Every structure is written in C-alpha cells, then in structure tokens.
Short mmCIF file of C-alpha atoms in Angstrom, two decimals:
data_model
loop_
_atom_site.label_atom_id
_atom_site.label_comp_id
_atom_site.label_asym_id
_atom_site.label_seq_id
_atom_site.Cartn_x
_atom_site.Cartn_y
_atom_site.Cartn_z
CA MET L 9 16.63 -5.97 -30.95
CA SER L 10 14.10 -8.80 -30.99
CA LYS L 11 11.17 -9.09 -28.59
CA LYS L 12 12.95 -11.93 -26.81
CA THR L 13 16.00 -9.76 -26.23
CA TYR L 14 13.82 -7.06 -24.70
CA ALA L 15 12.13 -9.75 -22.60
CA PHE L 16 15.52 -10.88 -21.25
CA ILE L 17 16.38 -7.27 -20.38
CA ALA L 18 12.98 -6.89 -18.70
CA ALA L 19 13.50 -10.06 -16.63
CA PHE L 20 16.96 -8.85 -15.60
CA MET L 21 15.71 -5.39 -14.56
CA VAL L 22 12.97 -6.97 -12.45
CA GLN L 23 15.64 -8.64 -10.31
CA VAL L 24 17.68 -5.43 -10.07
CA PHE L 25 14.64 -3.57 -8.74
CA TYR L 26 13.73 -6.38 -6.35
CA GLY L 27 17.31 -6.78 -5.15
CA VAL L 28 17.52 -3.11 -4.15
CA THR L 29 14.00 -3.17 -2.68
CA PHE L 30 14.92 -5.70 0.01
CA THR L 31 16.97 -3.01 1.74
CA PHE L 32 14.61 -0.08 1.03
CA ALA L 33 11.55 -1.93 2.35
CA SER L 34 13.51 -3.08 5.39
CA ASP L 35 14.52 0.52 6.20
CA VAL L 36 10.94 1.83 6.01
CA ILE L 37 9.39 -1.01 8.01
CA LYS L 38 12.08 -1.55 10.64
CA GLY L 39 12.54 2.20 10.97
CA GLY L 40 8.98 2.36 12.26
CA TYR L 41 7.75 4.73 9.56
CA VAL L 42 5.04 2.41 8.22
CA LYS L 43 3.95 -0.94 9.63
CA PRO L 44 4.13 -3.89 7.19
CA PHE L 45 0.46 -4.22 6.26
CA GLY L 46 0.02 -0.48 6.00
CA PHE L 47 2.97 -0.34 3.61
CA ILE L 48 1.40 -3.10 1.52
CA LEU L 49 -1.85 -1.19 1.12
CA LEU L 50 0.12 1.94 0.19
CA ARG L 51 2.15 -0.08 -2.29
CA VAL L 52 -0.77 -1.92 -3.94
CA ALA L 53 -3.12 1.08 -4.04
CA GLY L 54 -0.37 3.37 -5.37
CA ALA L 55 0.74 0.96 -8.08
CA GLY L 56 -2.88 0.10 -8.91
CA LEU L 57 -3.65 3.78 -9.46
CA LEU L 58 -0.69 4.03 -11.82
CA PHE L 59 -1.82 0.96 -13.78
CA TRP L 60 -5.31 2.40 -14.25
CA LEU L 61 -3.90 5.82 -15.25
CA PHE L 62 -1.55 4.29 -17.85
CA SER L 63 -3.85 1.51 -19.06
CA PHE L 64 -4.72 3.59 -22.13
CA LEU L 65 -1.26 2.70 -23.48
CA GLY L 66 -2.42 -0.88 -24.03
CA PRO L 67 -4.77 -2.14 -26.74
CA LYS L 68 -8.53 -2.07 -26.24
CA GLU L 69 -9.34 -5.65 -25.26
CA LYS L 70 -12.34 -7.08 -23.44
CA ILE L 71 -11.68 -9.64 -20.74
CA GLU L 72 -13.89 -12.72 -20.86
CA ARG L 73 -16.11 -13.11 -17.80
CA LYS L 74 -14.60 -16.49 -16.88
CA ASP L 75 -11.10 -14.99 -16.82
CA PHE L 76 -11.99 -12.57 -14.03
CA PHE L 77 -11.89 -15.50 -11.60
CA THR L 78 -8.37 -16.35 -12.81
CA ILE L 79 -7.35 -12.73 -12.31
CA PHE L 80 -8.84 -12.81 -8.81
CA LEU L 81 -6.78 -15.93 -8.00
CA GLY L 82 -3.73 -14.13 -9.37
CA ALA L 83 -4.45 -11.28 -6.96
CA VAL L 84 -4.82 -13.71 -4.05
CA PHE L 85 -1.47 -15.42 -4.68
CA GLY L 86 0.48 -12.67 -6.45
CA ILE L 87 -0.53 -9.75 -4.26
CA ALA L 88 -2.40 -10.62 -1.04
CA ILE L 89 -0.62 -13.73 0.30
CA ASN L 90 2.61 -12.86 -1.49
CA MET L 91 2.99 -9.35 -0.09
CA LEU L 92 1.42 -9.89 3.34
CA CYS L 93 3.82 -12.74 4.12
CA PHE L 94 6.81 -10.98 2.56
CA PHE L 95 6.46 -7.71 4.43
CA LYS L 96 5.48 -9.35 7.72
CA GLY L 97 8.46 -11.66 7.38
CA PHE L 98 10.64 -8.62 6.80
CA GLU L 99 9.91 -7.51 10.37
CA TYR L 100 11.85 -10.50 11.65
CA THR L 101 14.49 -11.48 9.09
CA THR L 102 17.28 -9.78 7.14
CA PRO L 103 17.64 -8.68 3.48
CA ILE L 104 20.17 -11.39 2.56
CA HIS L 105 18.11 -14.15 4.21
CA ALA L 106 14.93 -13.06 2.44
CA SER L 107 16.54 -12.67 -0.96
CA VAL L 108 18.31 -16.05 -0.90
CA ILE L 109 15.12 -17.85 0.15
CA MET L 110 13.34 -16.33 -2.88
CA VAL L 111 15.76 -18.21 -5.14
CA VAL L 112 13.81 -21.43 -4.46
CA VAL L 113 11.03 -20.04 -6.67
CA PRO L 114 12.38 -21.77 -9.84
CA ILE L 115 12.30 -25.07 -7.95
CA ILE L 116 8.72 -24.51 -6.83
CA VAL L 117 7.72 -23.48 -10.35
CA LEU L 118 9.19 -26.73 -11.65
CA ILE L 119 7.21 -28.74 -9.09
CA LEU L 120 3.99 -26.95 -10.02
CA SER L 121 4.71 -27.40 -13.73
CA THR L 122 5.21 -31.11 -13.14
CA ILE L 123 1.91 -31.41 -11.28
CA PHE L 124 -0.26 -29.23 -13.50
CA LEU L 125 1.50 -29.46 -16.86
CA LYS L 126 2.60 -33.11 -16.53
CA GLU L 127 6.22 -32.17 -17.19
CA LYS L 128 8.67 -35.07 -16.88
CA VAL L 129 11.11 -34.89 -13.97
CA ILE L 130 14.50 -36.56 -14.43
CA PRO L 131 16.79 -37.70 -11.54
CA THR L 132 19.04 -34.65 -11.97
CA LYS L 133 16.10 -32.39 -11.29
CA ILE L 134 15.06 -34.39 -8.21
CA ILE L 135 18.59 -34.01 -6.79
CA GLY L 136 18.41 -30.30 -7.55
CA ILE L 137 15.12 -29.95 -5.71
CA ILE L 138 16.56 -31.69 -2.64
CA LEU L 139 19.70 -29.53 -2.64
CA GLY L 140 17.80 -26.29 -3.15
CA LEU L 141 15.21 -26.97 -0.48
CA SER L 142 17.97 -28.14 1.90
CA GLY L 143 19.67 -24.79 1.48
CA ALA L 144 16.40 -22.99 2.20
CA VAL L 145 15.88 -25.05 5.36
CA VAL L 146 19.44 -24.37 6.57
CA LEU L 147 18.98 -20.67 5.98
CA SER L 148 15.55 -20.64 7.63
CA LEU L 149 16.72 -22.38 10.81
CA TYR L 150 19.93 -20.40 11.13
CA GLY L 151 20.29 -16.96 12.57
CA LYS L 152 20.40 -15.23 15.92
CA PRO L 153 18.02 -12.36 16.66
CA THR L 154 19.46 -8.88 16.31
CA GLU L 155 18.18 -5.49 17.33
CA ASN L 156 16.07 -5.19 14.18
CA SER L 157 15.58 -8.89 13.41
CA ALA L 158 13.78 -10.39 16.40
CA ASN L 159 12.73 -13.79 15.06
CA ILE L 160 14.70 -14.86 12.00
CA PRO L 161 13.24 -18.41 11.68
CA LEU L 162 9.66 -17.06 11.70
CA GLY L 163 10.58 -14.30 9.26
CA ASN L 164 12.24 -16.77 6.92
CA LEU L 165 9.21 -19.08 7.07
CA LEU L 166 6.90 -16.22 6.05
CA VAL L 167 9.24 -15.29 3.19
CA PHE L 168 9.23 -18.92 2.07
CA ILE L 169 5.40 -18.95 2.05
CA ASN L 170 5.64 -15.77 -0.02
CA ALA L 171 7.93 -17.60 -2.46
CA VAL L 172 5.44 -20.45 -2.86
CA SER L 173 2.59 -17.99 -3.40
CA TYR L 174 4.62 -16.04 -5.96
CA SER L 175 5.37 -19.26 -7.84
CA ILE L 176 1.65 -20.03 -8.11
CA TYR L 177 1.13 -16.47 -9.35
CA ILE L 178 3.73 -17.04 -12.09
CA ILE L 179 1.87 -20.13 -13.33
CA ILE L 180 -1.49 -18.32 -13.27
CA THR L 181 -0.35 -15.13 -15.03
CA LYS L 182 1.56 -17.09 -17.69
CA LYS L 183 -1.78 -18.29 -19.02
CA LEU L 184 -3.19 -14.76 -18.99
CA THR L 185 -0.21 -13.16 -20.75
CA SER L 186 -0.61 -15.51 -23.69
CA LYS L 187 -4.20 -14.34 -24.09
CA TYR L 188 -4.18 -10.63 -23.21
CA HIS L 189 -1.83 -7.67 -23.28
CA PRO L 190 -0.43 -7.06 -19.75
CA PHE L 191 -2.17 -3.66 -19.42
CA THR L 192 -5.52 -5.29 -20.19
CA PHE L 193 -5.70 -7.33 -17.00
CA ILE L 194 -3.02 -6.03 -14.61
CA LYS L 195 -5.19 -3.06 -13.57
CA TRP L 196 -7.88 -5.53 -12.50
CA LEU L 197 -5.26 -7.67 -10.78
CA PHE L 198 -4.27 -4.73 -8.59
CA LEU L 199 -7.85 -3.58 -8.03
CA PHE L 200 -8.71 -7.01 -6.62
CA GLY L 201 -5.42 -6.99 -4.72
CA ALA L 202 -6.15 -3.62 -3.10
CA ILE L 203 -9.57 -4.86 -1.98
CA LEU L 204 -8.01 -8.02 -0.49
CA VAL L 205 -5.28 -6.21 1.49
CA PHE L 206 -7.44 -3.24 2.58
CA PRO L 207 -8.76 -4.87 5.80
CA PHE L 208 -5.20 -5.69 6.87
CA GLY L 209 -3.52 -2.46 5.84
CA PHE L 210 -5.95 0.36 6.52
CA PRO L 211 -5.79 0.23 10.37
CA GLN L 212 -2.00 0.52 10.17
CA LEU L 213 -1.91 3.08 7.37
CA GLU L 214 -4.18 5.55 9.17
CA THR L 215 -1.75 5.65 12.13
CA VAL L 216 1.22 6.73 9.98
CA ASP L 217 2.84 10.01 11.04
CA TRP L 218 3.88 11.45 7.68
CA GLY L 219 5.71 14.25 9.44
CA THR L 220 8.44 11.83 10.57
CA PHE L 221 9.34 10.96 6.98
CA THR L 222 12.68 12.29 5.79
CA PRO L 223 13.19 12.98 2.06
CA TYR L 224 15.16 9.73 1.79
CA VAL L 225 12.37 7.70 3.42
CA PHE L 226 9.89 9.23 0.96
CA PHE L 227 12.25 8.17 -1.83
CA GLU L 228 12.51 4.61 -0.46
CA ALA L 229 8.73 4.28 -0.15
CA GLY L 230 8.23 5.80 -3.59
CA PHE L 231 10.76 3.44 -5.11
CA VAL L 232 8.93 0.42 -3.68
CA ILE L 233 5.64 1.66 -5.18
CA VAL L 234 6.87 2.86 -8.58
CA GLY L 235 10.01 0.80 -9.14
CA ALA L 236 9.44 -2.46 -7.27
CA THR L 237 5.71 -2.75 -7.91
CA PHE L 238 4.41 -0.81 -10.92
CA THR L 239 7.54 -1.32 -13.02
CA THR L 240 8.45 -4.86 -11.95
CA TYR L 241 4.97 -6.34 -12.32
CA LEU L 242 4.69 -4.82 -15.78
CA LEU L 243 8.16 -5.94 -16.87
CA ASN L 244 7.61 -9.41 -15.45
CA LEU L 245 4.37 -9.84 -17.36
CA PHE L 246 6.07 -8.66 -20.56
CA ALA L 247 8.88 -11.18 -20.00
CA LEU L 248 6.35 -13.96 -19.38
CA ARG L 249 4.62 -13.01 -22.63
CA GLU L 250 7.77 -13.71 -24.64
CA LEU L 251 9.61 -16.33 -22.55
CA LYS L 252 8.83 -19.55 -20.73
CA ALA L 253 7.96 -19.29 -17.04
CA SER L 254 10.98 -21.45 -16.16
CA THR L 255 13.26 -19.06 -18.05
CA VAL L 256 11.87 -15.96 -16.35
CA THR L 257 12.31 -17.51 -12.91
CA THR L 258 15.97 -18.37 -13.57
CA PHE L 259 16.72 -14.65 -13.33
CA LEU L 260 15.88 -14.90 -9.63
CA TYR L 261 19.40 -16.34 -9.22
CA LEU L 262 20.66 -12.76 -9.49
CA GLN L 263 18.48 -11.51 -6.65
CA PRO L 264 20.61 -12.62 -3.65
CA VAL L 265 23.72 -11.23 -5.33
CA ILE L 266 22.15 -7.83 -6.02
CA ALA L 267 20.39 -7.66 -2.64
CA GLY L 268 23.44 -8.82 -0.72
CA ILE L 269 25.85 -6.41 -2.39
CA PHE L 270 23.49 -3.46 -1.96
CA ALA L 271 22.67 -4.36 1.66
CA MET L 272 26.36 -4.59 2.55
CA ILE L 273 27.15 -1.32 0.75
CA VAL L 274 24.60 0.56 2.84
CA GLY L 275 25.56 -1.37 5.96
CA SER L 276 22.20 -3.03 6.67
CA ASP L 277 23.40 -6.64 6.52
CA SER L 278 26.49 -8.81 6.62
CA LEU L 279 27.68 -12.04 5.05
CA ASP L 280 29.00 -15.10 6.90
CA LEU L 281 29.93 -18.73 6.23
CA ILE L 282 26.50 -20.23 7.00
CA LYS L 283 24.76 -17.88 4.56
CA ILE L 284 27.36 -18.69 1.90
CA VAL L 285 26.92 -22.47 2.36
CA ALA L 286 23.11 -22.15 2.24
CA ALA L 287 23.33 -20.01 -0.88
CA ILE L 288 25.66 -22.54 -2.56
CA LEU L 289 23.18 -25.35 -1.83
CA ILE L 290 20.35 -23.32 -3.34
CA PHE L 291 22.36 -22.24 -6.39
CA ALA L 292 23.47 -25.84 -6.99
CA GLY L 293 19.89 -27.00 -6.67
CA VAL L 294 18.36 -24.51 -9.05
CA TYR L 295 21.19 -25.07 -11.53
CA LEU L 296 20.52 -28.81 -11.66
CA VAL L 297 16.77 -28.24 -11.85
CA THR L 298 16.97 -25.90 -14.84
CA LEU L 299 20.02 -27.43 -16.56
CA ASN L 300 18.12 -29.14 -19.37
CA LYS L 301 15.73 -26.24 -19.85
CA VAL L 302 18.58 -23.78 -20.26
CA LYS L 303 20.24 -26.00 -22.84
CA LYS L 304 17.09 -26.70 -24.83
CA SER L 305 15.48 -23.29 -24.92
CA ALA L 306 15.66 -19.70 -23.76
#
C-alpha cells in the first residue's frame, strides 16, 4: 500500500480511538476516580514518557532553535487548552454531545486556513459554516442536567473551546510535520505540555486513591494514555505528513457515530430527536464546507 493509503488508515484509527475514549474518560472522571485536571496530567506525562522512550525509532534530526517556539505554541493549543477544556467540560456534558461538537473542527480549520493561508471561500462554504455552527449552538444550548451531567451548556461550551484550540493545533503541527519526522518534535511537544498542565493537575493527582481503582478502571485510564494519546497523536501527525489538514479533519465526521454507538452499547448515553437534528445540521455544514476539497484532492 502507498503512504497515502496508510495515512488514510491512520486518520480513521484516530477517530476510532477518540470515539471510544469519550465514554472511557467519562467513566473515570464522573466515577470520581480521578478529577479532570489530575487525569490530564496523568495522561500527558504518561504519553510523554512513552514518546521519549520510543523516540529512538525516529531519525536523528536536530530541531532549529526558532521552531521550539512553534512547538511550545502547539503544546499550548494542542495539549494545555485543548485537554483542560475537554476534560473539564466532560464533568458537565455527555459523550454524544461532546463528540458531535468536535465535528465543527473541519469548519474551524477552514476558517483559519482562509485567514492565514488566504484560501478562497465560495458561497457554498459560507452556507456550510452557518449550518454547522448552528448545529453546534443548538446542541450546546439543549440538554437538561442529569445525575452525572450537571451543567450541559457549560460543558458543551468548554468542549467547543477545546475544538477551536485543537483546530489551531492542527494548523501549527501541519507546518512542523512537513519539516520534521513526528518523533523528532512530538516528545518536546509533550514535555512542554506536561509543564503547562502540571500546576493544574498535580493538586488533584496527589489526592487520587489508587486503591479504589478496579481492573476495568485501570484499563480505561490506560487506554486513554496509550490509545487515545500516545497512539492518536502519533497517527494524526503521520496522517498530516501525507495528507492535507482539511482531509485529515474530515475523518472527524466519524467521531459522533463511533462515540454514540459505543456510548449507547455500554449504556452511558442515549439518543433523541434534538441531538439527531443538531447532528444533521453539523454534518450538512461540514459536507458543504469540504465538498470542493473532497472532489479536487484527497
């Protein structure tokens, strides 16, 4: 298979891991095993350690001094703001809500590409942006608190901020992947990220009672660290190395489907008409936004 084919597989697997992670992370946080910021530090430090341990698999490249600032910005948007908002938002919202909101990322990436890369926006794309963001607003404002989801609008807002931050991260890392092998800079990305989230996470992590963890909870936490962080960040960077950023983000369309199906299978979420309508608005929006890109190139 060609490198592009492997890149498509990598982009698909990233969404599979993320889709399942919505439920796993929700179980660990809402179950009271680890508070959100403590879980983030555990996640970033654990994955960062793995990246440093396995960095020998990549080529020996030296990062230019000026690029360290770009890597630091990537850590700010792709790790610190991204994860802090996502996990904090998870305290208040539900897996399906969070996953569907993340589908606006392709729209945000298009907006950023238009601003920074001077990409032309046609009327079809403008309509798509309006539809997609309308769906996100509907989903964000809808929802009654449940026993484990106390403030759905606030949770959805934090997840939306996470989506914006992740989109900026995609733009930043795209430039780096064209210059370096992923292993060359991702270890530094996570080192900076661990330093940034340490003040938020350490107070919560030191209060964790590890004795309350069941084998399944250990598995869920381990999956988030190894599968949804170490593996996904690496696969995503590989996909960005071979494909356009707009193509990689289109795979996010699969995330609500995977997350929703898995959440309903394990009984942690349900589907209703409002969520379906909001999802349709978002899907219609992102389809119109990326229509020309899909036709012209992979």
